[in-house]
Short mmCIF file of C-alpha atoms and ligand atoms in Angstrom, two decimals:
data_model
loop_
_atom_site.label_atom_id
_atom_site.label_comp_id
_atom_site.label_asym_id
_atom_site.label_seq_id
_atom_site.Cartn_x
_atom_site.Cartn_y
_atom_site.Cartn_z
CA UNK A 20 0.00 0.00 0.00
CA UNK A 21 1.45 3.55 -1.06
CA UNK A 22 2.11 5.16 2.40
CA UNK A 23 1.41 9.13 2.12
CA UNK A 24 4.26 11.76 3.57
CA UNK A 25 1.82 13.99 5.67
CA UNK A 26 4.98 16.05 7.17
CA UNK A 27 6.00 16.61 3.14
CA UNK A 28 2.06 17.81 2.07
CA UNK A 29 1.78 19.79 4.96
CA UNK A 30 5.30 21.69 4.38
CA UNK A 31 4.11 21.80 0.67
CA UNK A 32 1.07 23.89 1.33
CA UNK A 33 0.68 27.75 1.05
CA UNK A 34 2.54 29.39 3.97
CA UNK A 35 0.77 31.87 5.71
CA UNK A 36 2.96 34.72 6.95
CA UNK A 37 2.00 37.71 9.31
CA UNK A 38 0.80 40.66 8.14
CA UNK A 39 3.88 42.67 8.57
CA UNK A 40 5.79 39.80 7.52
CA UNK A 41 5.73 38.24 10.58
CA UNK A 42 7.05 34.36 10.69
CA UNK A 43 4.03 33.42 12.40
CA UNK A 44 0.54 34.23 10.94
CA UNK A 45 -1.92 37.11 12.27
CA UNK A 46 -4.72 36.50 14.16
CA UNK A 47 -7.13 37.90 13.31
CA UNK A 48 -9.94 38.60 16.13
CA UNK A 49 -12.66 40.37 13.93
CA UNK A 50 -16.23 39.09 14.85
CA UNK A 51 -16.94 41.30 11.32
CA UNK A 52 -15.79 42.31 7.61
CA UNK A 53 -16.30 45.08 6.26
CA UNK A 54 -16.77 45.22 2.43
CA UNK A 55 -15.65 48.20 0.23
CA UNK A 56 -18.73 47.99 -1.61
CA UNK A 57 -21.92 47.60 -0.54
CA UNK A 58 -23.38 45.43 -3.60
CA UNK A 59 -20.54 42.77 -2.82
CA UNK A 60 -22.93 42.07 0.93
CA UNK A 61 -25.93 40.47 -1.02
CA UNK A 62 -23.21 38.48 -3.13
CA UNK A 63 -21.61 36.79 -0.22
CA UNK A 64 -25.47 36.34 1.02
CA UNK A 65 -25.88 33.76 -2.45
CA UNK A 66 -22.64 32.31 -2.17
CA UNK A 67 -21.29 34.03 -5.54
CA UNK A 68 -18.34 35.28 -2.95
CA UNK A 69 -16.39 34.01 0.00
CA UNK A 70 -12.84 33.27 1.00
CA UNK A 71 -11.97 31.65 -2.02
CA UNK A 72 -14.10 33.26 -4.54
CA UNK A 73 -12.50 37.25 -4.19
CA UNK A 74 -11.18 36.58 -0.56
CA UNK A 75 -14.76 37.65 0.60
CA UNK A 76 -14.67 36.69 4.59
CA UNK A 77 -18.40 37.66 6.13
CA UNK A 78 -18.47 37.26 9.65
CA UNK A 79 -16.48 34.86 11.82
CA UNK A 80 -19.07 32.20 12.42
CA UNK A 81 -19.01 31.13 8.72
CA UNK A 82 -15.26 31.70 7.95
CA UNK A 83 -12.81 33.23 9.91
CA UNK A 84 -8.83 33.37 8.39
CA UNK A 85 -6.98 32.54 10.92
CA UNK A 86 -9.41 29.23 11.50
CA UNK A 87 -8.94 28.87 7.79
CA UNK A 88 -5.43 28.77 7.65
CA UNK A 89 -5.73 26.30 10.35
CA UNK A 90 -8.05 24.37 8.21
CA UNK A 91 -5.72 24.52 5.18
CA UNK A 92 -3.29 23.03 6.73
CA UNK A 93 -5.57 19.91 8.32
CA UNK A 94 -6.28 19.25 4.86
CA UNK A 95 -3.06 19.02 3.94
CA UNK A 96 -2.13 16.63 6.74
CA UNK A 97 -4.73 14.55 5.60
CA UNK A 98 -4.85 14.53 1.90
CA UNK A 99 -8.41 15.97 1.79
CA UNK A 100 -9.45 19.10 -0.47
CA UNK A 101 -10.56 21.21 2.58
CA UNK A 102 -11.00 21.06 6.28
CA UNK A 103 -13.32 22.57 8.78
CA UNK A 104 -12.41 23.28 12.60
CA UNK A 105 -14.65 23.01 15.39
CA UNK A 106 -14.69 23.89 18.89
CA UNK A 107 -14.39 20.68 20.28
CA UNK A 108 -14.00 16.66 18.72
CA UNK A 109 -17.22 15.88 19.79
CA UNK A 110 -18.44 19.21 17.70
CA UNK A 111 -16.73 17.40 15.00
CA UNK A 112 -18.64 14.32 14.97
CA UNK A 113 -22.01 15.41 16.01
CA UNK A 114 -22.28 17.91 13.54
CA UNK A 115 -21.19 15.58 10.58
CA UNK A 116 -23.40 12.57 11.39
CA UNK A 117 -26.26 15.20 11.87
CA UNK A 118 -25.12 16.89 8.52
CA UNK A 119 -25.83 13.22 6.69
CA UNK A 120 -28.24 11.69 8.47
CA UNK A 121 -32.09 12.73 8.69
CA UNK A 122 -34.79 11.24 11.03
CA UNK A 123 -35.43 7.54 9.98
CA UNK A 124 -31.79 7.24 8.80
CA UNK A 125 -29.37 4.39 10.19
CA UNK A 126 -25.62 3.87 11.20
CA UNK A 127 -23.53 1.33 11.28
CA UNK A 128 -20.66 1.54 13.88
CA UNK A 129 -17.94 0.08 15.39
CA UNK A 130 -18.61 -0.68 19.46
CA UNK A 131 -15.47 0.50 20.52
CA UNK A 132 -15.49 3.95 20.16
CA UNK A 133 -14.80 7.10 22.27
CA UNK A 134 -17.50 7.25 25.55
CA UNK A 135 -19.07 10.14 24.10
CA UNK A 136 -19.24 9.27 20.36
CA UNK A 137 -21.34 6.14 22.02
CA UNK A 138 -23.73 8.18 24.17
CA UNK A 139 -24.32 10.25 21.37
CA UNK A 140 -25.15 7.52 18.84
CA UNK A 141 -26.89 5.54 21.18
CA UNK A 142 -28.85 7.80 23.26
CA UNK A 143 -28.94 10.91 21.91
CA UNK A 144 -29.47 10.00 18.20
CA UNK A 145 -32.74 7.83 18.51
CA UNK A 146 -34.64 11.10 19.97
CA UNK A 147 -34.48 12.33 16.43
CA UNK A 148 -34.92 8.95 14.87
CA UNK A 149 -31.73 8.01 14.22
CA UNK A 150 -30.71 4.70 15.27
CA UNK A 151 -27.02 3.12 15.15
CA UNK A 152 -25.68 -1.21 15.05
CA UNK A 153 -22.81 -0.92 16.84
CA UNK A 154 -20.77 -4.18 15.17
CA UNK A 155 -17.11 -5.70 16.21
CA UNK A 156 -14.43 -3.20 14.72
CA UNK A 157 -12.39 -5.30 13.05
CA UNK A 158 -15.23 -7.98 11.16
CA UNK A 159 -15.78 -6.27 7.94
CA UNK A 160 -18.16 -9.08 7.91
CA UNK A 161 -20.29 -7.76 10.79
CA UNK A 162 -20.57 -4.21 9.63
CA UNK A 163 -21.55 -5.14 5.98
CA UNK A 164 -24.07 -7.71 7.91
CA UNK A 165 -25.60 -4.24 9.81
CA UNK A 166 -26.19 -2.42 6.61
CA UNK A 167 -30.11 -1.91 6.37
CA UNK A 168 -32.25 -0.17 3.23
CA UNK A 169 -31.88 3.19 5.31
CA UNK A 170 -28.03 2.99 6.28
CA UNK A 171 -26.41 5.92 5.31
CA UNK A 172 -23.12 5.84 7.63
CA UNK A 173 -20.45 3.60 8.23
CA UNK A 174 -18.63 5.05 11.60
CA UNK A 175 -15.22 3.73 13.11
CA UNK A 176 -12.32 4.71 15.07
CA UNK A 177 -8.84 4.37 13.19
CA UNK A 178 -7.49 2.74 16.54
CA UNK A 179 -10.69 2.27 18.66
CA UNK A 180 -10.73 4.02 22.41
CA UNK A 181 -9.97 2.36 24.67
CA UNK A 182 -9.22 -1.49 23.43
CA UNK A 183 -7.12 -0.73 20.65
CA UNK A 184 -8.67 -1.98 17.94
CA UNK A 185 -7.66 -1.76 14.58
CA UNK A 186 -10.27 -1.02 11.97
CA UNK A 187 -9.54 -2.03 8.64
CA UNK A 188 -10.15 1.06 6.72
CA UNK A 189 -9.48 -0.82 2.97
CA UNK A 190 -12.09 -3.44 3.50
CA UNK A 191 -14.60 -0.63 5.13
CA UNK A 192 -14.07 1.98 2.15
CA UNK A 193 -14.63 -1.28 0.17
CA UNK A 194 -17.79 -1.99 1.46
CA UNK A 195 -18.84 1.92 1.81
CA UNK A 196 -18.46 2.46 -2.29
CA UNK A 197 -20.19 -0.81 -2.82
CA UNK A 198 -23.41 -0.27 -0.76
CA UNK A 199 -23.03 3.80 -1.84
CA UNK A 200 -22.51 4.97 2.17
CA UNK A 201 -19.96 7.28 3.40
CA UNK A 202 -17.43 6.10 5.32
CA UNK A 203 -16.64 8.49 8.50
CA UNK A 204 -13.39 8.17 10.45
CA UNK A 205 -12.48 9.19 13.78
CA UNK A 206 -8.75 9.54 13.55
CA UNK A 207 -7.54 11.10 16.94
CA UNK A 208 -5.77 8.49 18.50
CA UNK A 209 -3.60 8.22 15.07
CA UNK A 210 -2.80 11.88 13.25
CA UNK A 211 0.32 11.12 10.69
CA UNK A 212 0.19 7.71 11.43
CA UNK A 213 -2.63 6.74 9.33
CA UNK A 214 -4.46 8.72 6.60
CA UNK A 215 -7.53 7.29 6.81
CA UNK A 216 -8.76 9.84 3.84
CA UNK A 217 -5.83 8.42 1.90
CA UNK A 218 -7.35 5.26 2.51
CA UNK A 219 -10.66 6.12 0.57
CA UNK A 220 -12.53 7.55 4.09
CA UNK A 221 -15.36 9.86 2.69
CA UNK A 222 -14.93 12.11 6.36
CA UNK A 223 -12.04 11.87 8.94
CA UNK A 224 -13.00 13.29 12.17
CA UNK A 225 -10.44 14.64 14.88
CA UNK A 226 -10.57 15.69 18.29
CA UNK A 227 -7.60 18.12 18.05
CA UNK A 228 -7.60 18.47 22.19
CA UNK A 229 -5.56 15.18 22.22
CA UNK A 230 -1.90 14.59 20.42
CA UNK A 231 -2.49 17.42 17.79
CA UNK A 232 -2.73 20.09 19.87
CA UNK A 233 -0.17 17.95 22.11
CA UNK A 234 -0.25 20.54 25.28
CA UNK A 235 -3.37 19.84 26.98
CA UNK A 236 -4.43 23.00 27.27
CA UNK A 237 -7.38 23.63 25.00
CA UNK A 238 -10.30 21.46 23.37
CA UNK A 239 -10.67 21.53 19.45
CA UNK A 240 -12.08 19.82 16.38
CA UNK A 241 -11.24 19.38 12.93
CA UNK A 242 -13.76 17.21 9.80
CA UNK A 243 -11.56 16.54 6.85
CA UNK A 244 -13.30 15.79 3.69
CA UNK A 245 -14.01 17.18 0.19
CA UNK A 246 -14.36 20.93 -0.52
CA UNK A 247 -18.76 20.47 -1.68
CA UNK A 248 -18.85 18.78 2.13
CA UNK A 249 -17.24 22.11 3.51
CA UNK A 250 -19.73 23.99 1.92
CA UNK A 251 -22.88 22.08 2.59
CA UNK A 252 -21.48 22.27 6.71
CA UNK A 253 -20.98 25.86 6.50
CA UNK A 254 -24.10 26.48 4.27
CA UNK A 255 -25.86 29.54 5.60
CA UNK A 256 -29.57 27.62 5.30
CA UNK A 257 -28.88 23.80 6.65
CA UNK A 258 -25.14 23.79 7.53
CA UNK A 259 -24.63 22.02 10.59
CA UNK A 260 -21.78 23.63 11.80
CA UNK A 261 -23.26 27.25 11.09
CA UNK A 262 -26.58 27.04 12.47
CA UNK A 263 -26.00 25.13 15.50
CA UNK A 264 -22.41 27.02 15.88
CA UNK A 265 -20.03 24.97 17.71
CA UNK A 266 -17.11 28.09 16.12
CA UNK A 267 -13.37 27.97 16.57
CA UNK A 268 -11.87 30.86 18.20
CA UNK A 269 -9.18 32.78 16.09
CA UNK A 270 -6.38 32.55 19.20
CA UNK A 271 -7.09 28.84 19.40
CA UNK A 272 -6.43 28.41 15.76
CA UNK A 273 -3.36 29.80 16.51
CA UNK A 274 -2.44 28.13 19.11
CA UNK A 275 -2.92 24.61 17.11
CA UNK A 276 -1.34 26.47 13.52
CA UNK A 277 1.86 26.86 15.71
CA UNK A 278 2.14 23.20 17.17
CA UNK A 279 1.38 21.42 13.58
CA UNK A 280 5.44 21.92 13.19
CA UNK A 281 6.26 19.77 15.32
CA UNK A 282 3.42 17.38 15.49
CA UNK A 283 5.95 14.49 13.46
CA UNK A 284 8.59 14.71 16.22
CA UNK A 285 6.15 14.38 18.86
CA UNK A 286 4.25 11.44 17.46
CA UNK A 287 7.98 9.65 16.54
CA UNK A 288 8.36 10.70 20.29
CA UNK A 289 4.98 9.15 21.83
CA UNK A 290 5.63 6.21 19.71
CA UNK A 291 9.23 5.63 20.79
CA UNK A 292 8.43 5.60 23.97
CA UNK A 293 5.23 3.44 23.82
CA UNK A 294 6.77 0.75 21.93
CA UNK A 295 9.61 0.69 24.35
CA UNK A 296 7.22 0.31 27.63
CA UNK A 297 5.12 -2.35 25.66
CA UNK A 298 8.14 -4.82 24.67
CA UNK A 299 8.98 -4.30 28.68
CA UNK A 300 5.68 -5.23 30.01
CA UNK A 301 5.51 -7.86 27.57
CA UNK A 302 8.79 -9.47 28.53
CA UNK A 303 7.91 -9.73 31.78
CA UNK A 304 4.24 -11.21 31.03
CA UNK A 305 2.07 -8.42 31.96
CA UNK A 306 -1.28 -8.43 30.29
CA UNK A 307 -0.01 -5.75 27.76
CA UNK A 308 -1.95 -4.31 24.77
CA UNK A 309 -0.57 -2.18 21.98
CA UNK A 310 -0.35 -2.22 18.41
CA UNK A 311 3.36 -2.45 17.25
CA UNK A 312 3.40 -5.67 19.57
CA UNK A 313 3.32 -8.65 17.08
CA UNK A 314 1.28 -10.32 19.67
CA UNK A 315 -1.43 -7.67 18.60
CA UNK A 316 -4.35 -9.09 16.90
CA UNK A 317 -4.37 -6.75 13.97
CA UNK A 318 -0.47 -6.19 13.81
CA UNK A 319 -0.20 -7.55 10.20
CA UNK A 320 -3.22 -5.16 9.48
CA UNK A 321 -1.53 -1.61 10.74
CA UNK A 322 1.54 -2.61 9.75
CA UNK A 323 0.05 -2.35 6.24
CA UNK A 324 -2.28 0.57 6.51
CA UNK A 325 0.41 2.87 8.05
CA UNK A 326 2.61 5.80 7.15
CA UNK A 327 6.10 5.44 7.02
CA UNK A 328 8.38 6.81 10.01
CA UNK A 329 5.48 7.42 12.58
CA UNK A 330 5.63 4.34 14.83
CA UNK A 331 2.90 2.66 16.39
CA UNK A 332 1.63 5.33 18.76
CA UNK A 333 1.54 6.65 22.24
CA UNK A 334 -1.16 4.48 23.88
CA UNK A 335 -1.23 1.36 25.85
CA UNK A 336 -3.47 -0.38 27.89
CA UNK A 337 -2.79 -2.76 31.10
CA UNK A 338 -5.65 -5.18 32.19
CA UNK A 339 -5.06 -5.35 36.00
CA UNK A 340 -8.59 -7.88 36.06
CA UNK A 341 -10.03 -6.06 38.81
CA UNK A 342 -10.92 -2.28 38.56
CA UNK A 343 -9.51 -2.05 42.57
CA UNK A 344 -5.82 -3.27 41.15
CA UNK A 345 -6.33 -0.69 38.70
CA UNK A 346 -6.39 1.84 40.99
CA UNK A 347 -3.76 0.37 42.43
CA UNK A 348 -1.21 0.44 40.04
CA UNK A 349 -2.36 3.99 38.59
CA UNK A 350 -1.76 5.35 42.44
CA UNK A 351 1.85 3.83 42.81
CA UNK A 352 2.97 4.89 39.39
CA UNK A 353 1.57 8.60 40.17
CA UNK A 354 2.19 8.93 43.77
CA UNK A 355 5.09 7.02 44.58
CA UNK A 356 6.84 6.79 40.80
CA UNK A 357 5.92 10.00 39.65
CA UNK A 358 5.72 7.95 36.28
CA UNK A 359 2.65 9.63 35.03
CA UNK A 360 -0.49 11.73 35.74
CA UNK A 361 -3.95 9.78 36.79
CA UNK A 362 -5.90 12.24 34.24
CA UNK A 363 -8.37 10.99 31.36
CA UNK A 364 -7.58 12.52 27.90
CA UNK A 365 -4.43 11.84 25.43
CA UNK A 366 -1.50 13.06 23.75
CA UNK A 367 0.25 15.46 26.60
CA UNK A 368 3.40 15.23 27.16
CA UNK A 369 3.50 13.34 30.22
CA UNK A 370 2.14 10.32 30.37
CA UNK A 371 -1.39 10.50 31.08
CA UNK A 372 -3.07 7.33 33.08
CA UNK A 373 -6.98 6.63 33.50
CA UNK A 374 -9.14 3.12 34.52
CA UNK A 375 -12.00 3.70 31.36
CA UNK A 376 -14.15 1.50 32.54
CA UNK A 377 -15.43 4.14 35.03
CA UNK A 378 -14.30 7.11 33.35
CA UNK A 379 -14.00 8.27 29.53
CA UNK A 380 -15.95 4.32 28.41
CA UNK A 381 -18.53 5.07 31.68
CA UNK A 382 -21.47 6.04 29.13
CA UNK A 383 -21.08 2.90 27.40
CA UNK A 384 -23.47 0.44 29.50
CA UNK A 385 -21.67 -2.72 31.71
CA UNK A 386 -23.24 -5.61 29.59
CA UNK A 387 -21.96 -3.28 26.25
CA UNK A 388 -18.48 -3.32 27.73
CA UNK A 389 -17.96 -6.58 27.80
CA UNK A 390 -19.08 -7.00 25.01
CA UNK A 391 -16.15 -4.84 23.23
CA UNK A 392 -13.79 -6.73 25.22
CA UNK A 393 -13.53 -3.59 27.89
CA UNK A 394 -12.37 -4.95 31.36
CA UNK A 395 -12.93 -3.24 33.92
CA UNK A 396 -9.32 -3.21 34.93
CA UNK A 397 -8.26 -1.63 31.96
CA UNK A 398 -5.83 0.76 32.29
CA UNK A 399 -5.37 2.82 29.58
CA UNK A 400 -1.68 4.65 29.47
CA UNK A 401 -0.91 7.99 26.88
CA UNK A 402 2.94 7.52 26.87
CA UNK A 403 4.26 10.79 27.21
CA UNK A 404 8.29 11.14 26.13
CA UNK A 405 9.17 13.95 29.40
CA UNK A 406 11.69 12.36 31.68
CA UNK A 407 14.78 9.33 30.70
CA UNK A 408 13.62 6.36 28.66
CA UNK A 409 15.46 4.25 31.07
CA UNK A 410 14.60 5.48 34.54
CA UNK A 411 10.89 5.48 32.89
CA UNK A 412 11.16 1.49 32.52
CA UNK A 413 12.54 0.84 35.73
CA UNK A 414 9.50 2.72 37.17
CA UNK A 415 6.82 0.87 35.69
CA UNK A 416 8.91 -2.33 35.91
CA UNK A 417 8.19 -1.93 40.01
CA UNK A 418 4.95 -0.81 39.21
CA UNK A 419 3.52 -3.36 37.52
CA UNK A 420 5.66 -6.30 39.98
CA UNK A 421 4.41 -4.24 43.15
CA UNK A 422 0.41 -4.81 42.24
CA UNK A 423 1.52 -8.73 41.46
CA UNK A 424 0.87 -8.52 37.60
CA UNK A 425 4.20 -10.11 37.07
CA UNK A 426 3.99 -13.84 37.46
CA UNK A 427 7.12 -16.00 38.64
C1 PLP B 508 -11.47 12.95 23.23
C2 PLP B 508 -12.04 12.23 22.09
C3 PLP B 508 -13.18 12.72 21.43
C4 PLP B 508 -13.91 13.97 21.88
O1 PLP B 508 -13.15 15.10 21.66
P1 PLP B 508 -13.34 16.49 22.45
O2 PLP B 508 -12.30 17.35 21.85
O3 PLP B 508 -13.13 16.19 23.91
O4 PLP B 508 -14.73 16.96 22.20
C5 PLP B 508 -13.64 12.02 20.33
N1 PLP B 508 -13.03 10.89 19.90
C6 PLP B 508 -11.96 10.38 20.52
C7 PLP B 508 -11.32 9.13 20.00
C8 PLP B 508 -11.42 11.03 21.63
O5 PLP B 508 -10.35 10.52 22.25
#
């Protein structure tokens, strides 16, 4: 499979300098634009003008520049005509399933996706009639099995939260084209890595609060897709993301356009470091999951479906058995260790520790966990790459031996 050079596209794409010639771009913080003339207003109004037809910018809701030049370069990371940013991941995927779907529509999904993402296809979804199969990730099988008359969705995770579940995006874009669906990817735990867009994915979804952003310090979203998508979410009559207004602040664009840079290093970085804990654990027979472990399940699969020179990624999971030994080991490795952070989210630089059972995977029922192969002992570990490699493995080594999951 012909891997795609995201660092290359994205370095390839118009630069946009300040306005005094400034190495970083302006922000610009208008909520308003004027026009010189006043017969240009109704022209923007029927869509004869806008920020690419006469560099027509309206009002900030619809496009801003700064957010745009954030969005440019998205699209260049993922190999997609245009890109809109949201104010939050879950902005992102709410307002494209509700930009597709109408009441009596159906989705197919994968069961292992992000706490919210579930909630919001399984409860909040059917109180406007739209009802979602949530299927095995990795069956092809079982998701073309789900399709009904009325399916207009198929929805996965690249690398599903929290199991780690690889979704094989060939066979799905396969199956999308062949039953006429769209294909909608939620690539957060995998930017760079994986280009599920690349891949054939109609709409790749991001929560840009996790390793994009990489500082934990805001929450954004990004959709990825073709340019007549764009428009139909920013449409001023039925565009989801401009009438129920979930907008991206200028100075958070900013923030994100300045951390794209280095968003190769870090994920090499994350990556690096994960693989390095995983082999440990796995040596020493810890119940270890990640995905560059050939012990992985779908291994062979990302190994094929992956970008060049990224690595495997920055999250790991433990299965202590028993939520209580969870805790456990999460407390030592924060409190005595100093190892990592008991937080939920991704993608920081330190490592960032949470049990999802009861926290970010909580909205997803008991009986339904199970089900995706969620125990509640899972500990799910963002590898961050702050502090040495080595005195990092020595700490989890007496981790993981002090709760007993080493067995000799
Ligand atoms: C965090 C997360 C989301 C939600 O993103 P927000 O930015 O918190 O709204 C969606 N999908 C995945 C996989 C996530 O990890």
């Amino acid at each position: 499979m012909q891997s795609y050079n995201p660092e290359q596209a994205l370095w390839e794409t118009r630069r946009e300098f300040g306005e005094h010639g400034g190495v970083t771009p302006s922000i610009e913080r208008s909520s308003t634009f004027t026009v010189m003339d006043p017969a240009i207003m109704p022209e923007i109004f029927e869509g004869l003008r806008g920020p690419e037809k006469g560099g027509c910018f309206l009002y900030s809701r619809h496009f801003n520049p700064t957010v745009d030049v954030l969005a440019r370069y998205m699209a260049a990371i993922e190999g997609t005509e245009a890109a809109v940013c949201t104010a939050s991941g879950m902005a992102a995927i709410a307002c494209t399933l509700l930009q597709i779907c109408e009441g009596g529509d159906h989705i197919v999904s994968s069961d292992t996706v992000y706490g919210g993402t579930h909630a919001f296809l399984s409860e909040l979804l059917p109180e406007m009639n739209i009802t979602t199969s949530f299927v095995e990730p990795t069956d092809p099988a079982a998701f073309a099995a789900a399709v009904q008359p009325n399916t207009r969705v198929i929805y996965t995770e690249t690398v599903g939260n929290p199991t780690l579940k690889v979704a094989d995006i060939p066979r799905l874009v396969e199956l999308a084209r062949r039953k006429g669906l769209l294909l909608v990817v939620d690539n957060t735990f995998s930017p760079m890595m994986i280009s599920p867009a690349r891949l054939g994915a109609d709409v790749v979804v991001y929560s840009m609060t996790k390793f994009i952003n990489g500082a934990s310090d805001l929450i954004a979203g990004a959709i990825c897709t073709r340019k007549e998508f764009v428009y139909q979410l920013m449409d001023l009559h039925r565009g989801r993301v401009m009438l129920l207004g979930p907008t991206m602040d200028p100075r958070i664009a900013y923030d994100l356009i300045q951390r794209l840079p280095h968003l190769a290093l870090r994920m090499r970085g994350h990556s690096a470091r994960a693989l390095a804990i995983a082999e440990r654990l796995y040596a020493l027979g810890v119940p270890v999951t990640y995905p560059g472990l050939p012990s992985h399940p779908q291994y062979g699969l990302i190994t094929t479906i992956m970008n060049a020179g990224y690595g495997y990624g920055g999250v790991l999971t433990i299965d202590c058995g028993t939520r209580e030994k969870a805790e456990k080991l999460m407390s030592i490795l924060q409190n005595e260790e100093r190892f990592g952070l008991i937080a939920v989210s991704l993608g920081y630089f330190d490592t960032l520790m949470s049990c999802s059972s009861s926290s970010t995977s909580s909205e997803i029922a008991p009986e339904a966990q199970h089900k995706m192969g969620l125990s509640p002992g899972l500990v799910r570990i963002s590898v961050g790459y702050t502090g040495s490699p080595e005195v990092r493995l020595e700490q989890i080594e007496r981790s993981v031996k002090a709760v007993g999951l080493v067995k000799n």
